[in-house]
PDB file of C-alpha atoms in Angstrom:
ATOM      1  CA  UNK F   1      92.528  88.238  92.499  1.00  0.00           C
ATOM      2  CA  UNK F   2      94.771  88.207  95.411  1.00  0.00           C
ATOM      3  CA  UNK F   3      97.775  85.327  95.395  1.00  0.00           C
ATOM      4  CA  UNK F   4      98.803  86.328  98.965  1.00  0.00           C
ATOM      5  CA  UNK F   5      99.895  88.554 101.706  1.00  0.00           C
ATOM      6  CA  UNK F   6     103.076  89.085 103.368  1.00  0.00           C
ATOM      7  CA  UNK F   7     104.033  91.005 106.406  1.00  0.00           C
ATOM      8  CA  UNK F   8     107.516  91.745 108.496  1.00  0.00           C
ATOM      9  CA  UNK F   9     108.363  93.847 111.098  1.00  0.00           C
ATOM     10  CA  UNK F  10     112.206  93.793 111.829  1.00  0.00           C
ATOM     11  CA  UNK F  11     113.896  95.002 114.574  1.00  0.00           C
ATOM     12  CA  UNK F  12     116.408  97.903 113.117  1.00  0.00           C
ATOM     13  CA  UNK F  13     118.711  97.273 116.391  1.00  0.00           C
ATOM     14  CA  UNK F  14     119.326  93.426 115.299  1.00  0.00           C
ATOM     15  CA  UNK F  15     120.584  94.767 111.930  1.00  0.00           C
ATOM     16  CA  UNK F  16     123.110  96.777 113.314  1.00  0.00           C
ATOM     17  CA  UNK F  17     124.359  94.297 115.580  1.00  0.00           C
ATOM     18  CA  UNK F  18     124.919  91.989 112.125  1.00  0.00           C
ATOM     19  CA  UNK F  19     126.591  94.790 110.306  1.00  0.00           C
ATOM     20  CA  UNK F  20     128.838  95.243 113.992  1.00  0.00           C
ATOM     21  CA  UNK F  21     129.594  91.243 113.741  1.00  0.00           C
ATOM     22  CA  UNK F  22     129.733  91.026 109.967  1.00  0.00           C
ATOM     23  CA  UNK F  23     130.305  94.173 108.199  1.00  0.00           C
ATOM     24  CA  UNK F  24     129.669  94.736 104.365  1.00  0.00           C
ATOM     25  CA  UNK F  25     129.540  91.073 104.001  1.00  0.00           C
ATOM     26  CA  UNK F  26     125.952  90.849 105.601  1.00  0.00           C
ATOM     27  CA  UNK F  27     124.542  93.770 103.756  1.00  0.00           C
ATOM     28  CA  UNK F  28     125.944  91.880 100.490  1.00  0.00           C
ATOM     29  CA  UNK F  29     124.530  89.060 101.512  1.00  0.00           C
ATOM     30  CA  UNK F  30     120.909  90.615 101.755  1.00  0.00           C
ATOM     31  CA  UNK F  31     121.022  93.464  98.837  1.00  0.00           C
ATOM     32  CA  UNK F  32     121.184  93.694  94.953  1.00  0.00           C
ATOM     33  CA  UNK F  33     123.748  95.088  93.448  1.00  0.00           C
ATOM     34  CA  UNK F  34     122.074  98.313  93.093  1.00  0.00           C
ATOM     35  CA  UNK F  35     120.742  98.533  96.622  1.00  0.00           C
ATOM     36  CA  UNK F  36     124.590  98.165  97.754  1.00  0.00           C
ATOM     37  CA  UNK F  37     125.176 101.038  95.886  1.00  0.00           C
ATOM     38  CA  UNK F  38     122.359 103.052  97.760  1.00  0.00           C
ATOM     39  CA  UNK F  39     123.557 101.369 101.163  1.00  0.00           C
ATOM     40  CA  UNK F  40     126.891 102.204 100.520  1.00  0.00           C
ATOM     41  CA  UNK F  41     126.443 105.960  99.828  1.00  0.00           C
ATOM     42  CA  UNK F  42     123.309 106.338 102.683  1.00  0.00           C
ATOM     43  CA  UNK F  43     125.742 105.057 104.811  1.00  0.00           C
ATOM     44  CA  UNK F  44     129.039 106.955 103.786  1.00  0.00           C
ATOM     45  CA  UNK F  45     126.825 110.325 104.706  1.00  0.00           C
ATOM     46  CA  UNK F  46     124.945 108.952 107.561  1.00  0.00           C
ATOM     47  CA  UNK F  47     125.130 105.270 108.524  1.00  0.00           C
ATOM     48  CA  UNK F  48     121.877 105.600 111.090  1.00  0.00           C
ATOM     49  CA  UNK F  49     119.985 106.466 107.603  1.00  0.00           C
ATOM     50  CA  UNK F  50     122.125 103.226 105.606  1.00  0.00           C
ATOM     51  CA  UNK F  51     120.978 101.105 108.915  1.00  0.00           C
ATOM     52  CA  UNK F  52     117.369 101.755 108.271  1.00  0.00           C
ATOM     53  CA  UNK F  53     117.730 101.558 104.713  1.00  0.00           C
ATOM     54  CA  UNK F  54     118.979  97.296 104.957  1.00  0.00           C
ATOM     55  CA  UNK F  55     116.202  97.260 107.520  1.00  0.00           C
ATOM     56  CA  UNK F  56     113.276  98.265 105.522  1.00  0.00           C
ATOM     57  CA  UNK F  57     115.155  96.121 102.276  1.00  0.00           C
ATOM     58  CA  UNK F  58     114.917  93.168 104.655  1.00  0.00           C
ATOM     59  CA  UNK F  59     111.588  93.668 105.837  1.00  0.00           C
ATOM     60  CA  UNK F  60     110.243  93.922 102.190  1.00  0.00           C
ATOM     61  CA  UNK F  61     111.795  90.608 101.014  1.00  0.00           C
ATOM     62  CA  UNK F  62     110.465  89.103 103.741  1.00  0.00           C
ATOM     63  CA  UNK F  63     107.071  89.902 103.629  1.00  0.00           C
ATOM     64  CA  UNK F  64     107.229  89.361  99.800  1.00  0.00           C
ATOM     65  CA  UNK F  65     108.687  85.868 100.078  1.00  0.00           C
ATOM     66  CA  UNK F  66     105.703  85.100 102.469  1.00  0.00           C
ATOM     67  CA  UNK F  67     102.766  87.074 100.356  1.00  0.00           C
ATOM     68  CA  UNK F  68     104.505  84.248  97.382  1.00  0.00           C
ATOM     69  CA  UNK F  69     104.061  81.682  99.672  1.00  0.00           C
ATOM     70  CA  UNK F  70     107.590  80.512  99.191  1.00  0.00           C
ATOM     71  CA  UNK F  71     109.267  81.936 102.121  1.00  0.00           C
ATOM     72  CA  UNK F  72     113.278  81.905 101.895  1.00  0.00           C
ATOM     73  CA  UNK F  73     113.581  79.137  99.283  1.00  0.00           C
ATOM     74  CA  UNK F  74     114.014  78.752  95.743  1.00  0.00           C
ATOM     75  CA  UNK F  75     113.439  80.349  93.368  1.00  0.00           C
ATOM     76  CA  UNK F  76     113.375  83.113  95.963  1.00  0.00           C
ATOM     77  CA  UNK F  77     116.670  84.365  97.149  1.00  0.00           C
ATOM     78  CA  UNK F  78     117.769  87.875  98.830  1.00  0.00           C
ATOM     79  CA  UNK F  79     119.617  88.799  95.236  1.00  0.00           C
ATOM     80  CA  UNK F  80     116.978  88.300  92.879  1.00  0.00           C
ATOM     81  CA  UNK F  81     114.951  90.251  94.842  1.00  0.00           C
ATOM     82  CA  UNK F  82     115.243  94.045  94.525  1.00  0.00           C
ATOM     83  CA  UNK F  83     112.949  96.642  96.174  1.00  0.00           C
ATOM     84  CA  UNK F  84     113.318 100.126  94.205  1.00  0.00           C
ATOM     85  CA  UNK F  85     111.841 103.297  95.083  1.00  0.00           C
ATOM     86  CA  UNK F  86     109.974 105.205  92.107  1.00  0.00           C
ATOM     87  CA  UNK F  87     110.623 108.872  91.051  1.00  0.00           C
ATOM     88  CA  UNK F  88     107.777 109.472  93.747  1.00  0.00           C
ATOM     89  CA  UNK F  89     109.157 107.590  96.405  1.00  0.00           C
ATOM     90  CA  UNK F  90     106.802 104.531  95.995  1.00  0.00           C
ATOM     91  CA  UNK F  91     108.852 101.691  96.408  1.00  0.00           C
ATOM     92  CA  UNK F  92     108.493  98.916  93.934  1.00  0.00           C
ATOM     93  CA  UNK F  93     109.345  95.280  93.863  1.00  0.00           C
ATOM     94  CA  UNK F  94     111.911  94.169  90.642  1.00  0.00           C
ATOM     95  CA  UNK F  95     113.047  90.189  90.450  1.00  0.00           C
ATOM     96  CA  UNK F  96     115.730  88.955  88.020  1.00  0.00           C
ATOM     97  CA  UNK F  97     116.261  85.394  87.202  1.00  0.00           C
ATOM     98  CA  UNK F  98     114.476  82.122  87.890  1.00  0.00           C
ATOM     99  CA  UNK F  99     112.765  84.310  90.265  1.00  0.00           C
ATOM    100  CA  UNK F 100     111.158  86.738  87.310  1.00  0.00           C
ATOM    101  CA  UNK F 101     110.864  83.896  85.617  1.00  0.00           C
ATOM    102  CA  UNK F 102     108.930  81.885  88.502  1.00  0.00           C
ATOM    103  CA  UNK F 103     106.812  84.763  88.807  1.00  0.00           C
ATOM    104  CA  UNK F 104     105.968  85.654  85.063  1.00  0.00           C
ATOM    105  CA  UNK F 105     104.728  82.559  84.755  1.00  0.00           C
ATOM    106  CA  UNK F 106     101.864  82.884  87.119  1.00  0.00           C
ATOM    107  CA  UNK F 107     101.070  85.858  85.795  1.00  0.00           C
ATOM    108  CA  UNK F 108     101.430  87.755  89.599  1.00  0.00           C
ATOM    109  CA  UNK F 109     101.967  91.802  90.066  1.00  0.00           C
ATOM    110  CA  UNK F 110     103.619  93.149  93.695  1.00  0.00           C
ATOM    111  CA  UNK F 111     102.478  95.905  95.678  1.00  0.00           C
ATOM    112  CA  UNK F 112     104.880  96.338  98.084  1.00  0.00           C
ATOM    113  CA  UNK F 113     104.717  99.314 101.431  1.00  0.00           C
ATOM    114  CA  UNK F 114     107.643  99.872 103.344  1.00  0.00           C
ATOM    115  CA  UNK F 115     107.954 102.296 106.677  1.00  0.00           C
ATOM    116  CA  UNK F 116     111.052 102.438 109.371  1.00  0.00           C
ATOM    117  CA  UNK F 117     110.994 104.261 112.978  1.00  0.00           C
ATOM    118  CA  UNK F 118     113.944 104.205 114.959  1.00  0.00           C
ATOM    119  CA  UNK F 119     114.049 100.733 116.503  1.00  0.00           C
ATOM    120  CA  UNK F 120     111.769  98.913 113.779  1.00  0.00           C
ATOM    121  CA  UNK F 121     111.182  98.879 109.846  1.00  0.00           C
ATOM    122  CA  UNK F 122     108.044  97.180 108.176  1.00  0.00           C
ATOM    123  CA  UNK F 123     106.677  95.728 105.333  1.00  0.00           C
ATOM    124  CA  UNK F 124     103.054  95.155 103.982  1.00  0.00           C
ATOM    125  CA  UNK F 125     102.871  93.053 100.595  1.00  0.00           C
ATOM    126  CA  UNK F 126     100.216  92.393  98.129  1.00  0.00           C
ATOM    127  CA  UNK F 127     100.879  89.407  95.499  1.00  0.00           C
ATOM    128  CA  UNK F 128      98.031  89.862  93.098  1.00  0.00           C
ATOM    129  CA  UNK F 129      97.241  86.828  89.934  1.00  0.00           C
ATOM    130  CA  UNK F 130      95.623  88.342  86.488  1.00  0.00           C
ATOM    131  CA  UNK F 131      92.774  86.717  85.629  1.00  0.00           C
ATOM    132  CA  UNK F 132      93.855  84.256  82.762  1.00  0.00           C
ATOM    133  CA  UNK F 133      90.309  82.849  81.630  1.00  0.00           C
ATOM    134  CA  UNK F 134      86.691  84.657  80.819  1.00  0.00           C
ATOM    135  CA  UNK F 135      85.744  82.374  83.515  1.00  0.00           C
ATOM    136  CA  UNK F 136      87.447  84.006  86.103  1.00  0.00           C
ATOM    137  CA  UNK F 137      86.761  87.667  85.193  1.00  0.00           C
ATOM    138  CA  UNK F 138      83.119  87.083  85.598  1.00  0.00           C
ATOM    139  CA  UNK F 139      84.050  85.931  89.107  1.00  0.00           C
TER     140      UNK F 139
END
C-alpha cells in the first residue's frame, strides 16, 4: 500500500552558488558521511560532476522527506538520510538513527529515482507500508 509520494526538482545553478558562498561547509551540511566522501573525490576530478552529484542528493531527500510526510523536521534530518547507488547504479535510500528507527516502526520500504541535466536534478519517491494484518492483504 502506498504511504506517500515525494517529488523535487532543484535547480543545479542554486547549488553552486551555495558551495561559491559556503564551501565544504554546505555540502557537510546536506551529505552523510559517505556521500562526502563521493562529493569530495567527484569533485577533486571534476567539480561540474561533484555539483550535480549534491544536486541530485538534495533532490532525493527532499522528495523523500515529503513522500514521509514529514518534510524537513524530526526525525528527518539531511544526515540520517543517505541515498546510495547499488552495484547497478539504482540508487537506494539508507536512514540511520531515530530516523531508521521512525521508519521501522511503520513498517515503510523507499523507492527512490534520481536524474540531473545541466541546470536541474530530480527526484521521484515512493514510500510504500507492508500490510501488517490479514485484513489488509485481502484489501
Amino acid at each position: 500500500m502506498i504511504y506517500g509520494i515525494g517529488t523535487d526538482i532543484c535547480d543545479v545553478r542554486r547549488i553552486r552558488e551555495s558551495l561559491a558562498r559556503h564551501g565544504d561547509r554546505f555540502a557537510d551540511k546536506i551529505l552523510s558521511e559517505g556521500e562526502f566522501a563521493t562529493w569530495k573525490a567527484r569533485s577533486a576530478r571534476w567539480p561540474e560532476r561533484g555539483v550535480r552529484y549534491l544536486a541530485t542528493r538534495f533532490s532525493a531527500k527532499e522528495a523523500f522527506s515529503k513522500a514521509i510526510g514529514l518534510g524537513m523536521r524530526m526525525p528527518m534530518t539531511w544526515k540520517l538520510c543517505e541515498v546510495r547507488n547499488g552495484p547497478s547504479g539504482k540508487p537506494a535510500i539508507v536512514l540511520q538513527g531515530a530516523l531508521k528507527d521512525w521508519f521501522d516502526a511503520r513498517h515503510l520500504s523507499a523507492h527512490i529515482s534520481v536524474t540531473d541535466e545541466t541546470d536541474y536534478a530530480a527526484s521521484f519517491c515512493v514510500v510504500e507500508a507492508a500490510p501488517t494484518s490479514l485484513e489488509e492483504i485481502s484489501r
